[in-house]
Amino acid sequence: MLLSAGIALNRGNRRAWTTLARKVHSKGSISPIAPGAAAAAAAAALQQQQQQQGNRAPGILFDIDGVLIRGNTVLNEAKEAFQMLSKRHLLKNIPYMFVTNGGGTTEAHKAHQLSKWLHVPVSEKQVVLSHTPLRMYEQYFNKTVLLIGQGPLKEIAASYGFQKTLDLDDMRKAFPLMDIVNMKVRKQLKSHPPTPIPVPPVEAIFVMHDPLEWESCLQVLIDLLISKDGVPGTLDSKQHIPIIFSNADFLWMAEHPQPRFGQGAFRLCLEALYKELTGRDLLYTQLGKPFGVTYDYAEKLLNEQAQKLGYDGLSYFYMVGDNPRSDVRGANSRQNGRSVLVRTGVFSPHLDNDPSDPAHFVVPHVRDAVQLVMRHFDDGLHHHGGSDELHAHFVQKSRTRSEK
């Protein structure tokens, strides 16, 4: 097992987060890299609070890519859906959030984009990006972390609390001979040998967004993962550096008719190279949907929203998404989750439902998903927070309707 430095959890919380990690990792690659003690305690408190009876509100989690937008195009049904919610005053009466496996920007910037796209006010506290749960990993706040991906990653990491960060360019400047796939770079190194700019040893790696120049990223990461104490050029028989991926999506939907490869595909490449080189499985931690850490974080924020709206807390939530492997699987794994699958993204429009990860409901687009939720509210569901039996009754009632 890969032991991550700085994890200070009490025995009960450590057991809880280790159990969660077992759900996160594939192929038995289990790494006990968990959020810090404060985050673990908060998650336990939320779970205990949700078990108490009271006037509780249902909430909605919206995916973004393939549900509200495709590439840079906002779907008309998304605008219509939020117009309906606004007219019914539901935006001010129910907790809702946007949970995406996208990233590479700040929550504030994404909230501004959503407000502009949907013509409704959106707060940064209503946005969970793929890397947002990194806020909980305070054990790395004062450690040297290498950030991989596109966008203002150092700015994002600093906003979360990470004080010492590096990016791919920093590594290239420190080790000019490490990344020489590009023939132009090789010629430049011969004619103008650079002076290395030293960096401290890397103590953790965060893959925060889809990287560019995969060949360069893969080379640098492999050099670090096989190194002794995070110094490229050295070798060790064990993996010492923890690596966290923020997005497991193998595919995502843009303007092109067919889905595009995502960060999940990059991780598979890194795993294959590491296995071929060392004979060992790569040990890693996976964030993003459908994994528990991301849903724990989103539910915590939904619960806080519900309390600000005057409820005792969150009863359950709808997850509206286009990806059965992330959106549907994640919602179905939660005791209080209701999955709604739309046909505007990754999910095949030729299937009635996904055979491996079937959703509670399948609808053409997000407008129909919102109409489904509103119909439940009209049936009086929102007046009976906390009754699981009543919730199940109306879920089954709507499922019967959708099958007709």
Coordinates of C-alpha atoms in Angstrom, one line a residue:
M1 CA 0.0 0.0 0.0
L2 CA 1.1 3.6 -0.6
L3 CA 1.2 5.5 2.6
S4 CA 0.5 9.2 2.2
A5 CA 2.2 11.5 4.7
G6 CA 0.3 13.9 6.8
I7 CA -3.0 11.9 7.2
A8 CA -4.0 12.6 10.8
L9 CA -7.4 10.8 11.3
N10 CA -8.7 9.2 14.4
R11 CA -9.2 5.5 14.2
G12 CA -13.0 5.7 13.4
N13 CA -12.6 8.3 10.7
R14 CA -9.6 6.4 9.2
R15 CA -11.7 3.3 8.9
A16 CA -14.5 5.2 7.2
W17 CA -12.3 6.9 4.7
T18 CA -10.4 3.6 4.0
T19 CA -13.7 2.0 3.2
L20 CA -14.5 4.8 0.9
A21 CA -11.1 4.4 -0.8
R22 CA -11.8 0.8 -1.5
K23 CA -14.8 1.9 -3.5
V24 CA -12.7 4.4 -5.4
H25 CA -9.9 2.4 -6.7
S26 CA -10.0 -0.1 -9.6
K27 CA -8.1 -3.4 -10.0
G28 CA -7.5 -3.5 -6.2
S29 CA -5.2 -0.5 -6.3
I30 CA -6.0 0.9 -2.9
S31 CA -4.2 3.9 -1.5
P32 CA -5.3 5.3 1.9
I33 CA -5.1 8.9 0.6
A34 CA -8.1 10.5 2.3
P35 CA -9.2 14.0 3.1
G36 CA -7.9 15.5 6.3
A37 CA -9.3 15.0 9.8
A38 CA -11.5 18.1 9.7
A39 CA -13.2 17.0 6.4
A40 CA -13.7 13.5 7.7
A41 CA -15.3 14.7 10.9
A42 CA -17.6 17.0 8.9
A43 CA -18.8 14.2 6.7
A44 CA -19.5 12.0 9.7
A45 CA -21.5 14.8 11.3
L46 CA -23.5 15.3 8.1
Q47 CA -24.4 11.6 7.9
Q48 CA -25.6 11.7 11.5
Q49 CA -27.6 14.8 10.9
Q50 CA -29.3 13.4 7.8
Q51 CA -30.5 10.4 9.8
Q52 CA -32.5 12.7 12.1
Q53 CA -36.2 13.3 11.3
G54 CA -37.4 16.8 10.4
N55 CA -38.6 19.1 7.7
R56 CA -36.1 18.2 5.0
A57 CA -35.9 19.5 1.4
P58 CA -35.1 17.5 -1.8
G59 CA -32.3 18.9 -3.9
I60 CA -31.1 18.7 -7.5
L61 CA -27.5 18.2 -8.8
F62 CA -27.0 19.1 -12.5
D63 CA -24.2 17.9 -14.6
I64 CA -23.0 20.5 -17.1
D65 CA -21.3 19.0 -20.3
G66 CA -23.9 17.0 -22.3
V67 CA -26.7 18.2 -20.1
L68 CA -26.7 22.0 -20.2
I69 CA -24.0 22.6 -22.9
R70 CA -22.2 20.7 -25.7
G71 CA -18.8 22.3 -26.1
N72 CA -19.4 26.0 -26.2
T73 CA -23.1 25.7 -27.2
V74 CA -25.8 26.2 -24.6
L75 CA -28.7 23.8 -25.2
N76 CA -32.0 25.6 -25.7
E77 CA -33.7 23.0 -23.4
A78 CA -31.3 24.1 -20.6
K79 CA -32.4 27.7 -20.9
E80 CA -36.1 26.6 -20.9
A81 CA -35.6 24.4 -17.9
F82 CA -34.2 27.1 -15.7
Q83 CA -36.8 29.6 -16.9
M84 CA -39.5 27.1 -15.7
L85 CA -37.7 26.7 -12.4
S86 CA -37.5 30.5 -12.0
K87 CA -41.1 31.1 -12.9
R88 CA -42.2 28.5 -10.2
H89 CA -39.9 30.2 -7.7
L90 CA -38.3 26.9 -7.1
L91 CA -34.8 28.3 -7.5
K92 CA -35.4 30.2 -4.2
N93 CA -37.1 27.3 -2.5
I94 CA -35.0 24.2 -3.1
P95 CA -31.3 23.6 -2.9
Y96 CA -29.6 22.9 -6.2
M97 CA -26.0 22.7 -7.5
F98 CA -23.9 22.0 -10.5
V99 CA -21.6 19.0 -10.2
T100 CA -19.3 18.4 -13.1
N101 CA -16.2 16.3 -13.9
G102 CA -14.9 19.3 -15.8
G103 CA -12.4 21.7 -14.4
G104 CA -9.4 23.9 -15.2
T105 CA -11.1 27.0 -13.9
T106 CA -12.2 28.5 -10.6
E107 CA -15.6 27.9 -9.1
A108 CA -16.3 31.6 -9.3
H109 CA -15.6 31.8 -13.0
K110 CA -17.8 28.7 -13.7
A111 CA -20.6 30.2 -11.7
H112 CA -20.3 33.4 -13.8
Q113 CA -20.5 31.3 -17.0
L114 CA -23.5 29.4 -15.7
S115 CA -25.3 32.6 -14.8
K116 CA -24.7 34.0 -18.2
W117 CA -25.7 30.8 -20.0
L118 CA -28.9 30.1 -18.0
H119 CA -29.9 33.7 -17.1
V120 CA -30.2 32.9 -13.4
P121 CA -28.0 33.8 -10.5
V122 CA -25.5 31.2 -9.6
S123 CA -23.1 31.4 -6.7
E124 CA -19.6 29.8 -6.6
K125 CA -20.8 27.8 -3.6
Q126 CA -23.3 26.1 -6.0
V127 CA -20.5 24.8 -8.2
V128 CA -18.5 21.6 -7.6
L129 CA -15.8 21.0 -10.2
S130 CA -13.8 17.8 -10.6
H131 CA -11.0 19.3 -8.4
T132 CA -13.1 21.1 -5.9
P133 CA -13.0 18.3 -3.3
L134 CA -9.2 18.9 -3.1
R135 CA -10.1 21.6 -0.6
M136 CA -10.5 18.7 1.9
Y137 CA -6.9 17.5 1.5
E138 CA -5.4 19.9 4.0
Q139 CA -2.6 17.5 4.8
Y140 CA -0.9 18.7 1.5
F141 CA -1.4 22.4 2.1
N142 CA 2.3 22.9 3.0
K143 CA 3.8 20.2 0.8
T144 CA 5.2 20.5 -2.7
V145 CA 2.6 19.4 -5.1
L146 CA 2.9 19.0 -8.9
L147 CA -0.2 20.2 -10.8
I148 CA -1.1 18.6 -14.1
G149 CA -3.7 20.0 -16.6
Q150 CA -4.9 23.1 -18.3
G151 CA -6.0 26.4 -16.9
P152 CA -4.8 28.6 -14.0
L153 CA -4.0 25.6 -11.9
K154 CA -1.7 27.4 -9.4
E155 CA -4.3 30.1 -8.8
I156 CA -7.0 27.4 -8.3
A157 CA -4.8 25.4 -5.9
A158 CA -3.9 28.5 -3.9
S159 CA -7.6 29.3 -3.5
Y160 CA -8.0 25.9 -1.9
G161 CA -5.1 26.4 0.5
F162 CA -2.1 24.8 -1.2
Q163 CA 1.0 26.9 -0.7
K164 CA 3.8 25.2 -2.6
T165 CA 2.9 24.1 -6.2
L166 CA 4.7 23.3 -9.4
D167 CA 3.6 22.8 -12.9
L168 CA 4.9 21.0 -16.0
D169 CA 7.0 24.1 -17.1
D170 CA 8.6 24.3 -13.7
M171 CA 9.7 20.6 -14.0
R172 CA 11.1 21.3 -17.6
K173 CA 13.1 24.2 -16.4
A174 CA 14.5 22.2 -13.4
F175 CA 15.3 19.1 -15.5
P176 CA 15.8 20.3 -19.1
L177 CA 16.8 16.8 -20.4
M178 CA 13.8 15.0 -19.0
D179 CA 11.3 16.0 -21.7
I180 CA 13.0 15.8 -25.1
V181 CA 10.4 14.1 -27.3
N182 CA 10.1 17.2 -29.4
M183 CA 13.0 17.3 -31.9
K184 CA 13.0 21.2 -31.9
V185 CA 13.6 21.1 -28.2
R186 CA 16.5 18.7 -28.6
K187 CA 18.1 21.1 -31.2
Q188 CA 17.6 24.0 -28.9
L189 CA 19.2 22.2 -26.0
K190 CA 22.3 21.5 -28.1
S191 CA 22.7 25.0 -29.4
H192 CA 21.7 26.8 -26.2
P193 CA 22.1 24.6 -23.1
P194 CA 19.8 26.1 -20.4
T195 CA 20.7 26.6 -16.8
P196 CA 18.5 24.4 -14.6
I197 CA 16.3 26.2 -12.1
P198 CA 16.1 24.0 -9.0
V199 CA 12.8 22.9 -7.5
P200 CA 12.1 21.1 -4.2
P201 CA 11.3 17.4 -4.3
V202 CA 7.8 16.6 -5.4
E203 CA 5.7 15.2 -2.5
A204 CA 2.3 14.7 -4.3
I205 CA 0.8 14.9 -7.8
F206 CA -2.7 16.3 -8.6
V207 CA -4.0 15.7 -12.1
M208 CA -6.6 18.6 -12.0
H209 CA -7.7 18.7 -15.6
D210 CA -7.2 17.1 -19.0
P211 CA -3.5 17.7 -19.8
L212 CA -2.1 18.9 -23.1
E213 CA 1.0 17.2 -24.6
W214 CA 0.2 13.8 -23.2
E215 CA 3.6 12.4 -24.1
S216 CA 5.4 15.0 -22.1
C217 CA 3.1 14.6 -19.1
L218 CA 3.4 10.9 -19.2
Q219 CA 7.2 11.0 -19.3
V220 CA 7.5 13.5 -16.4
L221 CA 4.9 11.6 -14.2
I222 CA 6.6 8.2 -14.8
D223 CA 10.0 9.7 -13.9
L224 CA 8.5 11.0 -10.6
L225 CA 6.5 7.9 -9.8
I226 CA 9.6 5.6 -10.0
S227 CA 11.9 8.1 -8.3
K228 CA 13.3 8.1 -4.7
D229 CA 11.7 10.8 -2.7
G230 CA 10.3 12.8 -5.6
V231 CA 13.6 13.6 -7.4
P232 CA 13.6 12.7 -11.1
G233 CA 16.6 10.7 -12.2
T234 CA 16.6 8.5 -9.1
L235 CA 15.1 5.1 -8.8
D236 CA 13.2 3.2 -6.0
S237 CA 11.5 -0.2 -5.9
K238 CA 8.4 1.3 -4.3
Q239 CA 6.0 4.1 -5.2
H240 CA 6.4 6.9 -2.7
I241 CA 4.5 9.8 -4.3
P242 CA 0.7 9.9 -4.0
I243 CA -1.2 10.8 -7.1
I244 CA -4.8 12.1 -7.2
F245 CA -6.9 12.2 -10.3
S246 CA -9.8 14.5 -10.4
N247 CA -11.9 13.1 -13.2
A248 CA -12.5 9.4 -14.2
D249 CA -14.5 10.1 -17.3
F250 CA -13.1 8.0 -20.2
L251 CA -15.3 10.0 -22.6
W252 CA -17.1 13.3 -22.7
M253 CA -19.4 15.0 -25.1
A254 CA -18.5 18.2 -27.1
E255 CA -19.7 19.5 -30.5
H256 CA -18.3 16.6 -32.4
P257 CA -20.8 13.9 -33.2
Q258 CA -18.8 11.3 -31.2
P259 CA -17.6 11.6 -27.6
R260 CA -14.0 12.7 -27.0
F261 CA -11.4 11.1 -24.7
G262 CA -11.2 12.5 -21.2
Q263 CA -8.9 12.4 -18.2
G264 CA -9.9 8.8 -17.6
A265 CA -8.2 7.8 -20.8
F266 CA -5.0 9.6 -19.8
R267 CA -5.0 7.7 -16.5
L268 CA -5.3 4.4 -18.3
C269 CA -2.3 5.3 -20.4
L270 CA -0.3 6.2 -17.3
E271 CA -1.3 3.0 -15.6
A272 CA -0.3 0.9 -18.6
L273 CA 3.1 2.5 -18.9
Y274 CA 3.8 2.2 -15.1
K275 CA 2.8 -1.5 -15.2
E276 CA 4.9 -2.2 -18.2
L277 CA 7.9 -0.5 -16.7
T278 CA 7.7 -1.7 -13.1
G279 CA 5.5 -4.7 -13.1
R280 CA 3.4 -3.1 -10.4
D281 CA 0.0 -1.6 -10.4
L282 CA -0.1 2.2 -10.1
L283 CA -1.5 3.3 -6.7
Y284 CA -3.8 6.3 -7.0
T285 CA -6.8 8.1 -5.6
Q286 CA -9.7 9.0 -7.8
L287 CA -12.0 12.0 -7.3
G288 CA -15.0 13.2 -9.4
K289 CA -18.2 11.4 -10.2
P290 CA -19.2 8.6 -9.5
F291 CA -16.9 8.4 -6.4
G292 CA -17.9 8.9 -2.8
V293 CA -15.6 11.8 -1.9
T294 CA -17.2 14.1 -4.6
Y295 CA -20.8 13.1 -3.6
D296 CA -20.0 13.6 0.1
Y297 CA -18.8 17.1 -0.7
A298 CA -21.8 17.9 -2.9
E299 CA -24.3 16.6 -0.4
K300 CA -22.6 18.6 2.4
L301 CA -23.1 21.8 0.4
L302 CA -26.7 20.9 -0.6
N303 CA -27.4 20.3 3.1
E304 CA -26.0 23.7 4.0
Q305 CA -28.2 25.3 1.3
A306 CA -31.3 23.6 2.6
Q307 CA -30.6 24.9 6.1
K308 CA -30.2 28.5 4.8
L309 CA -33.6 28.1 3.1
G310 CA -35.2 27.2 6.4
Y311 CA -35.2 23.5 6.2
D312 CA -33.7 21.1 8.8
G313 CA -31.5 19.7 6.0
L314 CA -31.5 17.6 2.9
S315 CA -33.8 14.6 2.4
Y316 CA -32.6 13.3 -0.9
F317 CA -31.4 14.6 -4.3
Y318 CA -31.9 14.1 -8.1
M319 CA -28.8 13.7 -10.2
V320 CA -29.5 14.9 -13.7
G321 CA -26.7 13.7 -16.0
D322 CA -25.8 12.2 -19.4
N323 CA -23.1 9.7 -18.4
P324 CA -24.3 6.4 -17.0
R325 CA -20.8 5.5 -15.7
S326 CA -20.4 8.7 -13.6
D327 CA -23.7 10.5 -13.1
V328 CA -26.1 7.5 -12.8
R329 CA -23.7 5.1 -11.1
G330 CA -22.8 7.8 -8.5
A331 CA -26.4 8.7 -7.7
N332 CA -27.5 5.1 -7.6
S333 CA -24.8 4.3 -5.1
R334 CA -26.2 6.9 -2.6
Q335 CA -29.0 5.8 -0.4
N336 CA -30.7 9.2 -0.9
G337 CA -29.9 9.5 -4.7
R338 CA -32.3 9.5 -7.6
S339 CA -30.7 9.3 -11.1
V340 CA -32.2 11.0 -14.1
L341 CA -30.4 10.2 -17.4
V342 CA -30.7 12.6 -20.4
R343 CA -30.1 11.7 -24.1
T344 CA -28.2 14.9 -25.1
G345 CA -24.7 13.6 -24.2
V346 CA -22.7 10.5 -23.9
F347 CA -25.6 8.1 -23.4
S348 CA -26.7 6.3 -26.6
P349 CA -30.1 7.6 -27.8
H350 CA -30.9 4.1 -29.2
L351 CA -31.2 2.4 -25.8
D352 CA -34.2 2.6 -23.4
N353 CA -31.8 2.6 -20.5
D354 CA -28.2 1.8 -19.8
P355 CA -27.8 -2.0 -19.2
S356 CA -24.9 -1.7 -16.8
D357 CA -25.9 1.4 -14.9
P358 CA -29.7 1.8 -15.3
A359 CA -31.1 5.2 -14.2
H360 CA -34.3 5.6 -12.2
F361 CA -35.6 7.8 -15.0
V362 CA -34.6 8.4 -18.6
V363 CA -35.7 11.5 -20.4
P364 CA -34.8 13.2 -23.7
H365 CA -33.2 16.4 -22.2
V366 CA -32.8 18.5 -19.1
R367 CA -36.1 20.3 -19.6
D368 CA -38.0 17.0 -19.3
A369 CA -35.9 16.2 -16.3
V370 CA -36.9 19.5 -14.6
Q371 CA -40.6 18.8 -15.5
L372 CA -40.2 15.4 -13.9
V373 CA -38.9 17.0 -10.7
M374 CA -41.6 19.6 -10.7
R375 CA -44.3 17.0 -11.1
H376 CA -43.0 15.3 -8.0
F377 CA -43.3 18.6 -6.2
D378 CA -46.8 19.1 -7.5
D379 CA -47.7 15.7 -6.0
G380 CA -46.9 17.1 -2.6
L381 CA -43.5 15.4 -2.2
H382 CA -41.8 18.6 -1.0
H383 CA -44.2 19.0 1.9
H384 CA -43.1 15.7 3.5
G385 CA -39.4 16.0 4.1
G386 CA -37.8 13.0 5.8
S387 CA -40.3 10.2 4.9
D388 CA -38.5 7.6 2.9
E389 CA -41.7 5.6 2.4
L390 CA -43.4 8.6 0.8
H391 CA -40.4 9.4 -1.3
A392 CA -40.3 5.9 -2.6
H393 CA -44.1 6.1 -3.4
F394 CA -43.7 9.1 -5.6
V395 CA -40.5 7.9 -7.3
Q396 CA -42.4 4.7 -8.3
K397 CA -45.4 6.8 -9.4
S398 CA -43.3 8.9 -11.7
R399 CA -41.4 5.9 -13.0
T400 CA -44.7 4.3 -14.0
R401 CA -45.7 7.6 -15.7
S402 CA -42.4 7.7 -17.7
E403 CA -42.9 4.2 -18.9
K404 CA -46.3 4.9 -20.4

